[in-house]
Amino acid sequence: MPQAFHGNSGHHPHGSRGPDGDSELERFIALLVDGDRIGCRDHLREYIAAGHDAHDALECLAWPACDALYRLSRNDQISGVHEHAALALLGQLVQRIECGLSKRPARCQTIIVTSGRAQAEELAAEIFAGIAEADGFDVVYLGGGVESDDLFAETGRRRPAFVVSFASAGSDAPRLRRFIDATRRQNPVPGLLIGVGGGVFERVPGLADEIGADLIADTPFDMLAAIQDSDRSRLEARSTLRRRKA
């Protein structure tokens, strides 16, 4: 079985952040943990007014903040209630930011997006759904904790080009494995590619390959890049085949 494509790793997507970026992020995280709704909105308005766009806000503020809150909670540096409230507030802000994303022409391809039940992974899936939709994909966002049988049925009904799941808990892996095994056996959508990301796949190297995933990435942005690369490769392969037939 081919190994999964591995996107870029690292806590901050797409390279290191400068001192100004770290300061912006630290301030944003502090506002989220404090539950300061007005302060968070004002911070985002200032960030956009400084010359950044909605994609920058998702990639350089929202996603790193989501990742940081998850890690702070795992390390017992913030309480569960503070993590829950901060992620709930961040989720509301993400939906507002996504409304400002620039839209690309339709690709006429569908991506089904799901996640584990953890709040941070649902938010990772939401961020991915927003940027994939802006990139021209038709996105079906199923939310967190979808059982393998239901995901398989929806895949057969929707016939997507890709299925993407973000998962943080070890208990999510068996559910994904059952879905992937059923998909490989019955092949409801020829050419379907399955991408996985999230904490459990970061903590257990090789798990994505073991369960049979095609794509793996640590961030929503790396996942979209992996899908774009694989989509480009498929188009090039089809073009080569047409030339040979001609």
PDB file of C-alpha atoms in Angstrom:
ATOM      1  CA  MET A   1       0.000   0.000   0.000  1.00  0.00           C
ATOM      2  CA  PRO A   2       1.371   3.472  -0.869  1.00  0.00           C
ATOM      3  CA  GLN A   3       2.364   5.548   2.106  1.00  0.00           C
ATOM      4  CA  ALA A   4       0.283   8.585   2.997  1.00  0.00           C
ATOM      5  CA  PHE A   5       1.429  11.978   1.764  1.00  0.00           C
ATOM      6  CA  HIS A   6       2.811  13.832   4.782  1.00  0.00           C
ATOM      7  CA  GLY A   7       2.239  17.585   4.911  1.00  0.00           C
ATOM      8  CA  ASN A   8       4.473  20.075   6.694  1.00  0.00           C
ATOM      9  CA  SER A   9       4.797  19.662  10.448  1.00  0.00           C
ATOM     10  CA  GLY A  10       5.406  22.177  13.210  1.00  0.00           C
ATOM     11  CA  HIS A  11       3.251  24.032  15.670  1.00  0.00           C
ATOM     12  CA  HIS A  12       3.089  27.154  13.524  1.00  0.00           C
ATOM     13  CA  PRO A  13       2.006  26.433   9.955  1.00  0.00           C
ATOM     14  CA  HIS A  14       4.196  27.328   6.998  1.00  0.00           C
ATOM     15  CA  GLY A  15       7.394  28.397   8.653  1.00  0.00           C
ATOM     16  CA  SER A  16       8.482  30.256  11.738  1.00  0.00           C
ATOM     17  CA  ARG A  17       6.858  33.373  13.113  1.00  0.00           C
ATOM     18  CA  GLY A  18       8.617  36.628  13.828  1.00  0.00           C
ATOM     19  CA  PRO A  19       8.539  38.458  17.142  1.00  0.00           C
ATOM     20  CA  ASP A  20       5.607  40.622  16.033  1.00  0.00           C
ATOM     21  CA  GLY A  21       3.620  37.546  15.009  1.00  0.00           C
ATOM     22  CA  ASP A  22       4.324  35.852  18.342  1.00  0.00           C
ATOM     23  CA  SER A  23       3.201  38.965  20.212  1.00  0.00           C
ATOM     24  CA  GLU A  24      -0.031  39.176  18.209  1.00  0.00           C
ATOM     25  CA  LEU A  25      -0.754  35.495  18.845  1.00  0.00           C
ATOM     26  CA  GLU A  26       0.045  35.606  22.561  1.00  0.00           C
ATOM     27  CA  ARG A  27      -2.248  38.579  23.028  1.00  0.00           C
ATOM     28  CA  PHE A  28      -5.023  36.849  21.084  1.00  0.00           C
ATOM     29  CA  ILE A  29      -4.706  33.660  23.158  1.00  0.00           C
ATOM     30  CA  ALA A  30      -4.815  35.667  26.397  1.00  0.00           C
ATOM     31  CA  LEU A  31      -8.018  37.383  25.257  1.00  0.00           C
ATOM     32  CA  LEU A  32      -9.571  34.018  24.375  1.00  0.00           C
ATOM     33  CA  VAL A  33      -8.682  32.468  27.737  1.00  0.00           C
ATOM     34  CA  ASP A  34     -10.111  35.523  29.495  1.00  0.00           C
ATOM     35  CA  GLY A  35     -13.315  35.127  27.488  1.00  0.00           C
ATOM     36  CA  ASP A  36     -12.996  38.733  26.297  1.00  0.00           C
ATOM     37  CA  ARG A  37     -15.366  38.719  23.317  1.00  0.00           C
ATOM     38  CA  ILE A  38     -15.069  42.436  22.602  1.00  0.00           C
ATOM     39  CA  GLY A  39     -11.290  42.348  22.971  1.00  0.00           C
ATOM     40  CA  CYS A  40     -11.017  39.423  20.537  1.00  0.00           C
ATOM     41  CA  ARG A  41     -13.160  41.165  17.939  1.00  0.00           C
ATOM     42  CA  ASP A  42     -11.196  44.390  18.321  1.00  0.00           C
ATOM     43  CA  HIS A  43      -7.925  42.469  18.012  1.00  0.00           C
ATOM     44  CA  LEU A  44      -9.051  40.862  14.765  1.00  0.00           C
ATOM     45  CA  ARG A  45     -10.235  44.210  13.372  1.00  0.00           C
ATOM     46  CA  GLU A  46      -6.848  45.738  14.167  1.00  0.00           C
ATOM     47  CA  TYR A  47      -5.082  42.772  12.583  1.00  0.00           C
ATOM     48  CA  ILE A  48      -7.076  43.124   9.346  1.00  0.00           C
ATOM     49  CA  ALA A  49      -6.640  46.914   9.346  1.00  0.00           C
ATOM     50  CA  ALA A  50      -2.858  46.405   9.539  1.00  0.00           C
ATOM     51  CA  GLY A  51      -2.911  44.897   6.043  1.00  0.00           C
ATOM     52  CA  HIS A  52      -3.713  41.239   6.696  1.00  0.00           C
ATOM     53  CA  ASP A  53      -6.573  39.387   5.046  1.00  0.00           C
ATOM     54  CA  ALA A  54      -9.021  36.757   6.282  1.00  0.00           C
ATOM     55  CA  HIS A  55      -6.772  33.872   5.241  1.00  0.00           C
ATOM     56  CA  ASP A  56      -3.897  35.395   7.249  1.00  0.00           C
ATOM     57  CA  ALA A  57      -6.181  35.699  10.256  1.00  0.00           C
ATOM     58  CA  LEU A  58      -7.085  32.015  10.062  1.00  0.00           C
ATOM     59  CA  GLU A  59      -3.562  30.788   9.378  1.00  0.00           C
ATOM     60  CA  CYS A  60      -1.568  33.053  11.690  1.00  0.00           C
ATOM     61  CA  LEU A  61      -4.028  33.674  14.537  1.00  0.00           C
ATOM     62  CA  ALA A  62      -7.028  31.323  14.653  1.00  0.00           C
ATOM     63  CA  TRP A  63      -5.329  28.016  13.882  1.00  0.00           C
ATOM     64  CA  PRO A  64      -2.200  28.579  16.046  1.00  0.00           C
ATOM     65  CA  ALA A  65      -4.491  29.713  18.867  1.00  0.00           C
ATOM     66  CA  CYS A  66      -6.590  26.559  18.539  1.00  0.00           C
ATOM     67  CA  ASP A  67      -3.465  24.406  18.597  1.00  0.00           C
ATOM     68  CA  ALA A  68      -2.000  26.318  21.555  1.00  0.00           C
ATOM     69  CA  LEU A  69      -5.202  26.046  23.610  1.00  0.00           C
ATOM     70  CA  TYR A  70      -5.314  22.302  23.025  1.00  0.00           C
ATOM     71  CA  ARG A  71      -1.689  21.896  24.140  1.00  0.00           C
ATOM     72  CA  LEU A  72      -2.124  24.171  27.165  1.00  0.00           C
ATOM     73  CA  SER A  73      -5.058  22.054  28.300  1.00  0.00           C
ATOM     74  CA  ARG A  74      -3.203  18.763  27.774  1.00  0.00           C
ATOM     75  CA  ASN A  75      -0.335  20.124  29.862  1.00  0.00           C
ATOM     76  CA  ASP A  76      -2.747  21.293  32.607  1.00  0.00           C
ATOM     77  CA  GLN A  77      -1.713  24.917  32.078  1.00  0.00           C
ATOM     78  CA  ILE A  78      -5.325  26.003  31.698  1.00  0.00           C
ATOM     79  CA  SER A  79      -8.456  24.455  33.153  1.00  0.00           C
ATOM     80  CA  GLY A  80     -10.945  22.447  31.136  1.00  0.00           C
ATOM     81  CA  VAL A  81     -13.598  25.111  31.502  1.00  0.00           C
ATOM     82  CA  HIS A  82     -11.228  27.806  30.220  1.00  0.00           C
ATOM     83  CA  GLU A  83     -10.291  25.641  27.225  1.00  0.00           C
ATOM     84  CA  HIS A  84     -13.940  24.956  26.463  1.00  0.00           C
ATOM     85  CA  ALA A  85     -14.951  28.617  26.688  1.00  0.00           C
ATOM     86  CA  ALA A  86     -11.929  29.825  24.705  1.00  0.00           C
ATOM     87  CA  LEU A  87     -12.515  27.306  21.901  1.00  0.00           C
ATOM     88  CA  ALA A  88     -16.232  28.117  21.798  1.00  0.00           C
ATOM     89  CA  LEU A  89     -15.400  31.812  21.391  1.00  0.00           C
ATOM     90  CA  LEU A  90     -12.737  31.022  18.807  1.00  0.00           C
ATOM     91  CA  GLY A  91     -15.223  28.924  16.838  1.00  0.00           C
ATOM     92  CA  GLN A  92     -17.594  31.884  16.626  1.00  0.00           C
ATOM     93  CA  LEU A  93     -14.769  34.127  15.444  1.00  0.00           C
ATOM     94  CA  VAL A  94     -13.627  31.599  12.836  1.00  0.00           C
ATOM     95  CA  GLN A  95     -17.078  31.564  11.245  1.00  0.00           C
ATOM     96  CA  ARG A  96     -16.997  35.362  11.010  1.00  0.00           C
ATOM     97  CA  ILE A  97     -13.494  35.361   9.518  1.00  0.00           C
ATOM     98  CA  GLU A  98     -14.455  32.760   6.917  1.00  0.00           C
ATOM     99  CA  CYS A  99     -17.058  35.133   5.499  1.00  0.00           C
ATOM    100  CA  GLY A 100     -14.177  37.370   4.356  1.00  0.00           C
ATOM    101  CA  LEU A 101     -12.208  34.697   2.502  1.00  0.00           C
ATOM    102  CA  SER A 102     -11.580  35.317  -1.186  1.00  0.00           C
ATOM    103  CA  LYS A 103     -13.337  32.719  -3.348  1.00  0.00           C
ATOM    104  CA  ARG A 104     -11.736  30.820  -6.219  1.00  0.00           C
ATOM    105  CA  PRO A 105     -13.663  29.358  -9.190  1.00  0.00           C
ATOM    106  CA  ALA A 106     -15.571  26.138  -8.563  1.00  0.00           C
ATOM    107  CA  ARG A 107     -13.552  22.928  -8.940  1.00  0.00           C
ATOM    108  CA  CYS A 108     -16.680  20.766  -9.217  1.00  0.00           C
ATOM    109  CA  GLN A 109     -15.258  18.335  -6.654  1.00  0.00           C
ATOM    110  CA  THR A 110     -16.678  17.453  -3.253  1.00  0.00           C
ATOM    111  CA  ILE A 111     -14.831  16.985   0.037  1.00  0.00           C
ATOM    112  CA  ILE A 112     -16.543  15.361   3.018  1.00  0.00           C
ATOM    113  CA  VAL A 113     -15.102  16.729   6.254  1.00  0.00           C
ATOM    114  CA  THR A 114     -15.474  15.215   9.709  1.00  0.00           C
ATOM    115  CA  SER A 115     -13.553  15.024  12.971  1.00  0.00           C
ATOM    116  CA  GLY A 116     -13.226  13.376  16.342  1.00  0.00           C
ATOM    117  CA  ARG A 117     -15.414  14.513  19.210  1.00  0.00           C
ATOM    118  CA  ALA A 118     -12.802  16.798  20.793  1.00  0.00           C
ATOM    119  CA  GLN A 119     -13.670  20.483  20.541  1.00  0.00           C
ATOM    120  CA  ALA A 120     -10.262  21.451  19.124  1.00  0.00           C
ATOM    121  CA  GLU A 121     -10.523  18.845  16.364  1.00  0.00           C
ATOM    122  CA  GLU A 122     -14.017  20.001  15.408  1.00  0.00           C
ATOM    123  CA  LEU A 123     -12.573  23.503  15.094  1.00  0.00           C
ATOM    124  CA  ALA A 124      -9.669  22.213  12.977  1.00  0.00           C
ATOM    125  CA  ALA A 125     -12.212  20.563  10.686  1.00  0.00           C
ATOM    126  CA  GLU A 126     -14.256  23.792  10.553  1.00  0.00           C
ATOM    127  CA  ILE A 127     -11.199  25.829   9.578  1.00  0.00           C
ATOM    128  CA  PHE A 128     -10.295  23.289   6.903  1.00  0.00           C
ATOM    129  CA  ALA A 129     -13.867  23.294   5.577  1.00  0.00           C
ATOM    130  CA  GLY A 130     -13.781  27.091   5.287  1.00  0.00           C
ATOM    131  CA  ILE A 131     -10.500  27.341   3.380  1.00  0.00           C
ATOM    132  CA  ALA A 132     -11.343  24.357   1.141  1.00  0.00           C
ATOM    133  CA  GLU A 133     -14.675  25.922   0.236  1.00  0.00           C
ATOM    134  CA  ALA A 134     -12.933  29.211  -0.546  1.00  0.00           C
ATOM    135  CA  ASP A 135     -10.507  27.262  -2.753  1.00  0.00           C
ATOM    136  CA  GLY A 136     -13.394  26.126  -4.954  1.00  0.00           C
ATOM    137  CA  PHE A 137     -14.308  22.743  -3.469  1.00  0.00           C
ATOM    138  CA  ASP A 138     -17.851  21.766  -2.570  1.00  0.00           C
ATOM    139  CA  VAL A 139     -17.644  20.944   1.131  1.00  0.00           C
ATOM    140  CA  VAL A 140     -19.942  18.715   3.165  1.00  0.00           C
ATOM    141  CA  TYR A 141     -19.096  19.320   6.831  1.00  0.00           C
ATOM    142  CA  LEU A 142     -20.476  16.508   9.002  1.00  0.00           C
ATOM    143  CA  GLY A 143     -19.052  17.675  12.333  1.00  0.00           C
ATOM    144  CA  GLY A 144     -17.502  15.494  15.011  1.00  0.00           C
ATOM    145  CA  GLY A 145     -17.918  11.888  16.089  1.00  0.00           C
ATOM    146  CA  VAL A 146     -19.594  10.474  12.953  1.00  0.00           C
ATOM    147  CA  GLU A 147     -19.669   6.670  13.114  1.00  0.00           C
ATOM    148  CA  SER A 148     -17.879   4.697  10.403  1.00  0.00           C
ATOM    149  CA  ASP A 149     -21.073   3.177   8.965  1.00  0.00           C
ATOM    150  CA  ASP A 150     -22.732   6.581   8.659  1.00  0.00           C
ATOM    151  CA  LEU A 151     -19.609   8.087   7.080  1.00  0.00           C
ATOM    152  CA  PHE A 152     -19.436   5.195   4.610  1.00  0.00           C
ATOM    153  CA  ALA A 153     -23.105   5.630   3.670  1.00  0.00           C
ATOM    154  CA  GLU A 154     -22.686   9.372   3.182  1.00  0.00           C
ATOM    155  CA  THR A 155     -19.594   8.789   1.069  1.00  0.00           C
ATOM    156  CA  GLY A 156     -21.518   6.453  -1.228  1.00  0.00           C
ATOM    157  CA  ARG A 157     -24.358   8.952  -1.506  1.00  0.00           C
ATOM    158  CA  ARG A 158     -22.272  12.098  -2.038  1.00  0.00           C
ATOM    159  CA  ARG A 159     -19.479  10.465  -4.113  1.00  0.00           C
ATOM    160  CA  PRO A 160     -16.753  12.901  -3.025  1.00  0.00           C
ATOM    161  CA  ALA A 161     -13.239  13.146  -4.411  1.00  0.00           C
ATOM    162  CA  PHE A 162     -11.829  13.358  -0.878  1.00  0.00           C
ATOM    163  CA  VAL A 163     -12.807  12.495   2.693  1.00  0.00           C
ATOM    164  CA  VAL A 164     -10.916  14.363   5.430  1.00  0.00           C
ATOM    165  CA  SER A 165     -10.999  13.723   9.176  1.00  0.00           C
ATOM    166  CA  PHE A 166      -9.194  15.468  12.031  1.00  0.00           C
ATOM    167  CA  ALA A 167      -8.870  13.371  15.197  1.00  0.00           C
ATOM    168  CA  SER A 168      -7.117  13.851  18.529  1.00  0.00           C
ATOM    169  CA  ALA A 169      -8.061  10.825  20.630  1.00  0.00           C
ATOM    170  CA  GLY A 170      -6.731   7.310  20.262  1.00  0.00           C
ATOM    171  CA  SER A 171     -10.334   6.062  20.266  1.00  0.00           C
ATOM    172  CA  ASP A 172     -10.916   7.863  16.951  1.00  0.00           C
ATOM    173  CA  ALA A 173      -8.388   5.715  15.057  1.00  0.00           C
ATOM    174  CA  PRO A 174     -10.395   2.434  15.102  1.00  0.00           C
ATOM    175  CA  ARG A 175     -13.461   4.245  13.773  1.00  0.00           C
ATOM    176  CA  LEU A 176     -11.415   5.675  10.903  1.00  0.00           C
ATOM    177  CA  ARG A 177      -9.786   2.305  10.252  1.00  0.00           C
ATOM    178  CA  ARG A 178     -13.220   0.647   9.924  1.00  0.00           C
ATOM    179  CA  PHE A 179     -14.294   3.316   7.449  1.00  0.00           C
ATOM    180  CA  ILE A 180     -11.101   3.009   5.394  1.00  0.00           C
ATOM    181  CA  ASP A 181     -11.235  -0.812   5.402  1.00  0.00           C
ATOM    182  CA  ALA A 182     -14.855  -0.775   4.201  1.00  0.00           C
ATOM    183  CA  THR A 183     -13.992   1.774   1.520  1.00  0.00           C
ATOM    184  CA  ARG A 184     -11.067  -0.300   0.229  1.00  0.00           C
ATOM    185  CA  ARG A 185     -13.128  -3.511   0.170  1.00  0.00           C
ATOM    186  CA  GLN A 186     -16.257  -2.160  -1.471  1.00  0.00           C
ATOM    187  CA  ASN A 187     -14.820   0.791  -3.434  1.00  0.00           C
ATOM    188  CA  PRO A 188     -18.004   2.916  -3.454  1.00  0.00           C
ATOM    189  CA  VAL A 189     -16.149   5.833  -5.099  1.00  0.00           C
ATOM    190  CA  PRO A 190     -13.289   4.845  -7.433  1.00  0.00           C
ATOM    191  CA  GLY A 191     -10.285   7.120  -6.962  1.00  0.00           C
ATOM    192  CA  LEU A 192     -11.412   8.380  -3.534  1.00  0.00           C
ATOM    193  CA  LEU A 193      -8.568   9.767  -1.418  1.00  0.00           C
ATOM    194  CA  ILE A 194      -8.781   9.833   2.391  1.00  0.00           C
ATOM    195  CA  GLY A 195      -6.881  12.398   4.450  1.00  0.00           C
ATOM    196  CA  VAL A 196      -6.333  12.392   8.207  1.00  0.00           C
ATOM    197  CA  GLY A 197      -4.832  14.869  10.637  1.00  0.00           C
ATOM    198  CA  GLY A 198      -4.861  15.832  14.283  1.00  0.00           C
ATOM    199  CA  GLY A 199      -3.242  15.010  17.578  1.00  0.00           C
ATOM    200  CA  VAL A 200      -3.412  11.214  17.516  1.00  0.00           C
ATOM    201  CA  PHE A 201      -1.594  11.041  14.174  1.00  0.00           C
ATOM    202  CA  GLU A 202       1.023  13.518  15.362  1.00  0.00           C
ATOM    203  CA  ARG A 203       1.634  11.580  18.577  1.00  0.00           C
ATOM    204  CA  VAL A 204       1.809   8.155  16.897  1.00  0.00           C
ATOM    205  CA  PRO A 205       4.105   8.299  13.829  1.00  0.00           C
ATOM    206  CA  GLY A 206       3.093   5.809  11.169  1.00  0.00           C
ATOM    207  CA  LEU A 207      -0.498   5.424  12.393  1.00  0.00           C
ATOM    208  CA  ALA A 208      -1.949   7.108   9.294  1.00  0.00           C
ATOM    209  CA  ASP A 209      -0.058   4.694   7.031  1.00  0.00           C
ATOM    210  CA  GLU A 210      -1.075   1.760   9.234  1.00  0.00           C
ATOM    211  CA  ILE A 211      -4.807   2.470   8.894  1.00  0.00           C
ATOM    212  CA  GLY A 212      -4.468   3.065   5.145  1.00  0.00           C
ATOM    213  CA  ALA A 213      -4.897   6.841   4.806  1.00  0.00           C
ATOM    214  CA  ASP A 214      -3.744   8.460   1.575  1.00  0.00           C
ATOM    215  CA  LEU A 215      -2.943  11.912   2.987  1.00  0.00           C
ATOM    216  CA  ILE A 216      -1.770  13.143   6.375  1.00  0.00           C
ATOM    217  CA  ALA A 217      -1.115  16.703   7.561  1.00  0.00           C
ATOM    218  CA  ASP A 218      -0.694  18.410  10.917  1.00  0.00           C
ATOM    219  CA  THR A 219      -2.689  21.553  10.045  1.00  0.00           C
ATOM    220  CA  PRO A 220      -5.787  22.382   8.001  1.00  0.00           C
ATOM    221  CA  PHE A 221      -3.590  24.432   5.666  1.00  0.00           C
ATOM    222  CA  ASP A 222      -1.150  21.584   5.048  1.00  0.00           C
ATOM    223  CA  MET A 223      -4.103  19.272   4.404  1.00  0.00           C
ATOM    224  CA  LEU A 224      -5.455  21.606   1.746  1.00  0.00           C
ATOM    225  CA  ALA A 225      -1.988  21.823   0.161  1.00  0.00           C
ATOM    226  CA  ALA A 226      -1.782  18.011   0.098  1.00  0.00           C
ATOM    227  CA  ILE A 227      -5.188  17.808  -1.583  1.00  0.00           C
ATOM    228  CA  GLN A 228      -4.227  20.458  -4.130  1.00  0.00           C
ATOM    229  CA  ASP A 229      -1.029  18.548  -4.929  1.00  0.00           C
ATOM    230  CA  SER A 230      -2.824  15.228  -5.328  1.00  0.00           C
ATOM    231  CA  ASP A 231      -5.549  16.839  -7.424  1.00  0.00           C
ATOM    232  CA  ARG A 232      -2.902  18.416  -9.660  1.00  0.00           C
ATOM    233  CA  SER A 233      -1.179  15.042 -10.052  1.00  0.00           C
ATOM    234  CA  ARG A 234      -4.437  13.358 -11.059  1.00  0.00           C
ATOM    235  CA  LEU A 235      -5.147  16.034 -13.656  1.00  0.00           C
ATOM    236  CA  GLU A 236      -1.640  15.646 -15.083  1.00  0.00           C
ATOM    237  CA  ALA A 237      -2.075  11.859 -15.220  1.00  0.00           C
ATOM    238  CA  ARG A 238      -5.370  12.224 -17.088  1.00  0.00           C
ATOM    239  CA  SER A 239      -3.787  14.665 -19.530  1.00  0.00           C
ATOM    240  CA  THR A 240      -0.933  12.251 -20.198  1.00  0.00           C
ATOM    241  CA  LEU A 241      -3.398   9.396 -20.775  1.00  0.00           C
ATOM    242  CA  ARG A 242      -5.423  11.481 -23.249  1.00  0.00           C
ATOM    243  CA  ARG A 243      -2.264  12.366 -25.192  1.00  0.00           C
ATOM    244  CA  ARG A 244      -1.300   8.696 -25.386  1.00  0.00           C
ATOM    245  CA  LYS A 245      -4.743   7.738 -26.682  1.00  0.00           C
ATOM    246  CA  ALA A 246      -4.541  10.504 -29.286  1.00  0.00           C
TER     247      ALA A 246
END
